[in-house]
Amino acid sequence: MEECSNTGIVIQMQDYSIHDGDGVRTTIFLAGCKLRCQWCANPESWTTKSKLVFYRHKCIGCMKCATACPIDLIPCKMERPNDTCTACGKCVEVCTQKALDIACTEKSASALVKKIERDALFFRYSGGGVTFSGGEPFLQHKFMRVLLGKFEELGIDSWVETCGHFDFETVQDLIPKFSHIFLDIKHMDSEKHKNFTGCGNELILENAKKIYATGVPMTIRIPTIVEVNLDDENIEKTAQFILKNLPTANIELLPYHALGKAKYISLGIEDKFIPFTTPTAAQINHAYDIFKSYGIEIIEYR
Ligand code: SF4
Ligand code: SF4
Ligand code: SF4
């Protein structure tokens, strides 16, 4: 029997997104990920633990947060991550500057669905819906199972964006509930994949084939990073893999950007931020030309 959970850990909900699939969509970012991509723009997603986020540039030094903390921490000055902080959010409530926030909070399926339901008309008229993202959303398959059931009842279209690193057997009942799946392929060389993400690529490539076999339309998303995977050899191998195993999938290249740095600072883990080079338009077009030469269709949502 498939397991269900009426609560889950949500990083954030992004309304009116036009980059995560067809039409106007709400993207539900679920916490937790087993990879540690060196270019990750969402490091708050790595664990499901609630954590205090501090945006130093917004702080005016009023110290209201310090008076609100029940365990006498000084949120605007303390070292973070801080094991003593319970992420209770009392300091967030009093900060008028929105300099504090809690990342990764527990939400009930009913509250989340109620919020989504309000936008059902936008979804219907734009051909949109919801897109699950993360983190790796399938790690919270018990929560997704409940949400997908409700969205199905309400006639709300569901897409998912996955890194592919999950146990397929645990989630296979969910796959047909999506009308489209974005799956990331980051590198075709497993050793390099491991160096850059902490895990080899075998499970991801196997899951790509298993998802494809279900017949749900797929887009392969490739985070493109000059120092990592934009060389012709890797692009050719990726194209060959898609052509052989996922012949009707289209692809989208997602050029690396350094905007995630602000998140590392706000979480107090700036030392973990690794800068890479953003590809030029010419480099991206060159990679697209290689995919086109294999007859692979290009799509751009971002
Ligand atoms: S309450 Fe907000 S603005 Fe005031 S000191 Fe704390 S973090 Fe800064
Ligand atoms: S989240 Fe709670 S425990 Fe943590 S600093 Fe703020 S008030 Fe204190
Ligand atoms: S798979 Fe996505 S969320 Fe997970 S570490 Fe990589 S970039 Fe970050």
Coordinates of C-alpha atoms in Angstrom, one line a residue, residues 44-301:
E44 CA 18.1 25.9 1.7
S45 CA 16.6 22.8 0.1
W46 CA 19.5 20.4 1.0
T47 CA 17.8 19.4 4.3
T48 CA 14.2 19.5 5.5
K49 CA 15.3 21.2 8.8
S50 CA 13.6 24.6 9.4
K51 CA 16.2 27.3 9.5
L52 CA 16.4 31.0 10.1
V53 CA 17.4 33.1 7.1
F54 CA 18.9 36.6 7.6
Y55 CA 19.0 39.3 4.9
R56 CA 21.7 41.6 6.3
H57 CA 21.1 44.3 3.6
K58 CA 17.5 44.8 4.9
C59 CA 18.4 45.1 8.6
I60 CA 18.2 48.5 10.2
G61 CA 19.6 47.4 13.6
C62 CA 16.4 48.1 15.6
M63 CA 17.0 45.0 17.7
K64 CA 13.3 44.1 18.0
C65 CA 14.3 40.5 17.1
A66 CA 16.5 40.2 20.1
T67 CA 13.8 41.2 22.5
A68 CA 11.4 38.7 20.8
C69 CA 13.7 35.6 21.1
P70 CA 12.5 33.3 23.9
I71 CA 15.9 31.8 24.3
D72 CA 17.8 35.1 24.3
L73 CA 19.6 34.8 21.0
I74 CA 20.4 37.9 19.0
P75 CA 19.1 36.8 15.6
C76 CA 20.6 39.7 13.6
K77 CA 24.1 39.1 15.1
M78 CA 24.3 35.4 15.9
E79 CA 26.5 32.9 14.0
R80 CA 24.5 30.8 11.6
P81 CA 23.7 28.0 11.2
N82 CA 23.0 27.9 14.9
D83 CA 22.0 24.6 16.6
T84 CA 20.4 26.4 19.6
C85 CA 17.9 28.3 17.4
T86 CA 14.7 26.4 17.2
A87 CA 13.4 28.3 14.1
C88 CA 10.3 29.2 16.1
G89 CA 9.9 32.3 14.0
K90 CA 9.2 34.8 16.9
C91 CA 11.9 37.1 15.6
V92 CA 10.5 36.9 12.1
E93 CA 7.1 38.1 13.3
V94 CA 8.5 41.3 14.8
C95 CA 11.0 42.3 12.1
T96 CA 9.2 45.1 10.1
Q97 CA 12.0 45.1 7.5
K98 CA 11.5 41.5 6.4
A99 CA 15.2 40.9 7.2
L100 CA 14.4 37.6 8.8
D101 CA 12.6 34.5 7.5
I102 CA 12.2 30.8 8.1
A103 CA 13.2 28.5 5.3
C104 CA 11.6 25.0 5.1
T105 CA 8.3 25.0 7.1
E106 CA 5.8 22.3 7.8
K107 CA 2.6 22.7 5.9
S108 CA -0.6 20.7 5.8
A109 CA -1.9 19.4 2.5
S110 CA -5.3 21.0 3.2
A111 CA -3.8 24.5 3.8
L112 CA -1.7 24.2 0.7
V113 CA -4.5 23.0 -1.5
K114 CA -6.8 25.8 -0.3
K115 CA -4.2 28.4 -1.3
I116 CA -3.7 26.7 -4.7
E117 CA -7.4 26.4 -5.3
R118 CA -7.8 30.2 -5.3
D119 CA -5.8 30.3 -8.6
A120 CA -7.7 27.5 -10.3
L121 CA -9.3 30.0 -12.8
F122 CA -5.9 31.4 -13.8
F123 CA -4.6 27.9 -14.4
R124 CA -7.7 26.9 -16.4
Y125 CA -7.6 30.0 -18.7
S126 CA -3.8 29.9 -19.2
G127 CA -3.4 26.2 -19.6
G128 CA -1.3 26.2 -16.4
G129 CA -1.4 24.4 -13.1
V130 CA 1.1 23.4 -10.4
T131 CA 4.7 22.3 -10.8
F132 CA 6.5 20.4 -8.0
S133 CA 10.2 21.4 -7.6
G134 CA 12.8 21.4 -4.9
G135 CA 15.2 20.2 -3.7
E136 CA 14.2 16.8 -5.0
P137 CA 10.4 16.7 -4.6
F138 CA 10.1 12.9 -5.0
L139 CA 11.8 12.5 -1.6
Q140 CA 8.5 13.7 -0.1
H141 CA 6.5 11.3 -2.1
K142 CA 4.1 10.6 0.8
F143 CA 3.1 14.3 0.8
M144 CA 3.0 14.5 -3.0
R145 CA 0.7 11.5 -3.1
V146 CA -1.9 13.4 -1.0
L147 CA -1.5 16.6 -2.9
L148 CA -1.7 15.0 -6.3
G149 CA -4.9 13.2 -5.3
K150 CA -6.5 16.5 -4.4
F151 CA -5.3 18.3 -7.5
E152 CA -6.7 15.4 -9.6
E153 CA -10.1 15.8 -7.9
L154 CA -10.0 19.6 -8.6
G155 CA -8.9 19.2 -12.2
I156 CA -5.6 21.0 -11.6
D157 CA -2.8 20.0 -13.9
S158 CA 0.5 18.8 -12.3
W159 CA 4.0 18.9 -13.6
V160 CA 7.2 18.0 -11.8
E161 CA 10.9 19.0 -11.9
T162 CA 13.2 16.3 -10.6
C163 CA 16.9 15.7 -10.4
G164 CA 16.2 12.0 -11.0
H165 CA 17.9 10.8 -7.8
F166 CA 15.2 8.8 -6.1
D167 CA 13.9 5.3 -5.6
F168 CA 11.7 4.7 -8.7
E169 CA 9.7 1.8 -7.2
T170 CA 8.5 4.0 -4.3
V171 CA 7.1 6.7 -6.6
Q172 CA 6.1 4.8 -9.7
D173 CA 2.3 5.2 -8.9
L174 CA 2.8 9.0 -9.0
I175 CA 4.4 9.3 -12.4
P176 CA 1.2 8.9 -14.5
K177 CA -0.4 11.6 -12.5
F178 CA 1.9 14.2 -14.1
S179 CA 1.2 15.6 -17.5
H180 CA 4.8 16.5 -18.0
I181 CA 8.2 15.8 -16.3
F182 CA 11.3 17.9 -16.3
L183 CA 14.4 15.8 -15.5
D184 CA 17.9 17.1 -15.0
I185 CA 20.9 15.5 -16.7
K186 CA 24.0 17.1 -15.3
H187 CA 26.9 15.1 -16.7
M188 CA 27.3 11.8 -18.7
D189 CA 30.6 10.9 -17.0
S190 CA 29.7 9.3 -13.7
E191 CA 33.0 10.1 -12.0
K192 CA 32.7 13.8 -13.0
H193 CA 29.1 13.7 -11.9
K194 CA 30.2 12.5 -8.5
N195 CA 32.9 15.1 -8.2
F196 CA 30.5 17.9 -9.0
T197 CA 27.3 16.7 -7.2
G198 CA 28.4 14.1 -4.6
C199 CA 26.7 11.2 -6.4
G200 CA 27.3 9.2 -9.6
N201 CA 24.8 9.4 -12.5
E202 CA 23.7 5.8 -12.8
L203 CA 20.5 6.0 -10.8
I204 CA 19.5 9.2 -12.6
L205 CA 20.0 7.8 -16.1
E206 CA 18.2 4.5 -15.1
N207 CA 15.3 6.6 -13.7
A208 CA 15.2 8.7 -16.9
K209 CA 14.6 5.5 -18.9
K210 CA 12.0 4.2 -16.5
I211 CA 10.1 7.5 -16.5
Y212 CA 10.3 7.6 -20.3
A213 CA 8.8 4.1 -20.5
T214 CA 5.6 5.4 -18.7
G215 CA 4.9 7.6 -21.7
V216 CA 4.6 10.8 -19.7
P217 CA 6.1 13.7 -21.9
M218 CA 9.6 14.7 -20.8
T219 CA 11.9 17.6 -21.0
I220 CA 15.5 17.1 -20.2
R221 CA 16.9 20.1 -18.4
I222 CA 20.6 20.6 -18.4
P223 CA 22.1 23.2 -16.0
T224 CA 24.9 24.4 -18.3
I225 CA 28.1 25.4 -16.7
V226 CA 31.3 26.2 -18.6
E227 CA 33.7 24.4 -16.2
V228 CA 31.4 21.4 -15.7
N229 CA 29.5 20.1 -18.7
L230 CA 29.5 22.5 -21.7
D231 CA 32.3 20.8 -23.6
D232 CA 31.4 19.3 -26.9
E233 CA 32.2 15.7 -25.8
N234 CA 29.7 15.8 -22.9
I235 CA 27.0 17.6 -25.0
E236 CA 27.5 14.9 -27.8
K237 CA 27.2 12.1 -25.2
T238 CA 24.1 13.6 -23.7
A239 CA 22.5 14.0 -27.1
Q240 CA 23.4 10.3 -28.0
F241 CA 21.8 9.1 -24.7
I242 CA 18.6 11.1 -25.3
L243 CA 18.4 9.9 -28.9
K244 CA 18.9 6.3 -28.0
N245 CA 16.8 6.1 -24.8
L246 CA 14.4 9.1 -24.7
P247 CA 13.9 9.8 -28.4
T248 CA 10.8 12.0 -28.1
A249 CA 12.1 14.1 -25.1
N250 CA 12.9 17.7 -25.8
I251 CA 15.7 19.6 -24.1
E252 CA 16.2 22.9 -22.4
L253 CA 19.5 24.4 -21.4
L254 CA 19.6 26.4 -18.2
P255 CA 22.7 28.6 -18.2
Y256 CA 24.4 28.9 -14.8
H257 CA 24.0 32.1 -12.9
A258 CA 25.6 33.3 -9.7
L259 CA 22.3 34.7 -8.2
G260 CA 22.2 31.9 -5.6
K261 CA 25.1 33.5 -3.8
A262 CA 22.7 35.7 -1.8
K263 CA 21.0 32.6 -0.4
Y264 CA 24.4 31.2 0.8
I265 CA 25.0 34.5 2.6
S266 CA 21.5 34.6 4.1
L267 CA 21.9 31.0 5.4
G268 CA 25.3 31.8 6.9
I269 CA 27.1 29.3 4.6
E270 CA 28.9 31.7 2.3
D271 CA 32.0 29.6 2.5
K272 CA 30.2 26.8 0.6
F273 CA 29.5 29.0 -2.4
I274 CA 31.6 28.1 -5.4
P275 CA 31.5 30.6 -8.3
F276 CA 31.4 29.2 -11.8
T277 CA 31.4 30.9 -15.2
T278 CA 28.1 31.9 -16.8
P279 CA 28.1 30.6 -20.5
T280 CA 27.8 33.2 -23.3
A281 CA 24.9 33.2 -25.7
A282 CA 27.2 31.8 -28.3
Q283 CA 28.3 28.9 -26.2
I284 CA 24.6 28.0 -25.4
N285 CA 23.7 28.3 -29.1
H286 CA 26.6 26.1 -30.0
A287 CA 25.4 23.4 -27.6
Y288 CA 21.9 23.8 -29.0
D289 CA 23.2 23.3 -32.5
I290 CA 24.8 20.0 -31.4
F291 CA 21.4 18.8 -30.0
K292 CA 19.6 19.9 -33.2
S293 CA 22.1 18.0 -35.3
Y294 CA 20.8 14.9 -33.6
G295 CA 17.2 15.9 -34.4
I296 CA 16.4 16.7 -30.7
E297 CA 13.8 19.3 -30.2
I298 CA 14.7 22.4 -28.2
I299 CA 12.2 24.1 -25.9
E300 CA 12.7 27.2 -23.7
Y301 CA 10.5 27.9 -20.7

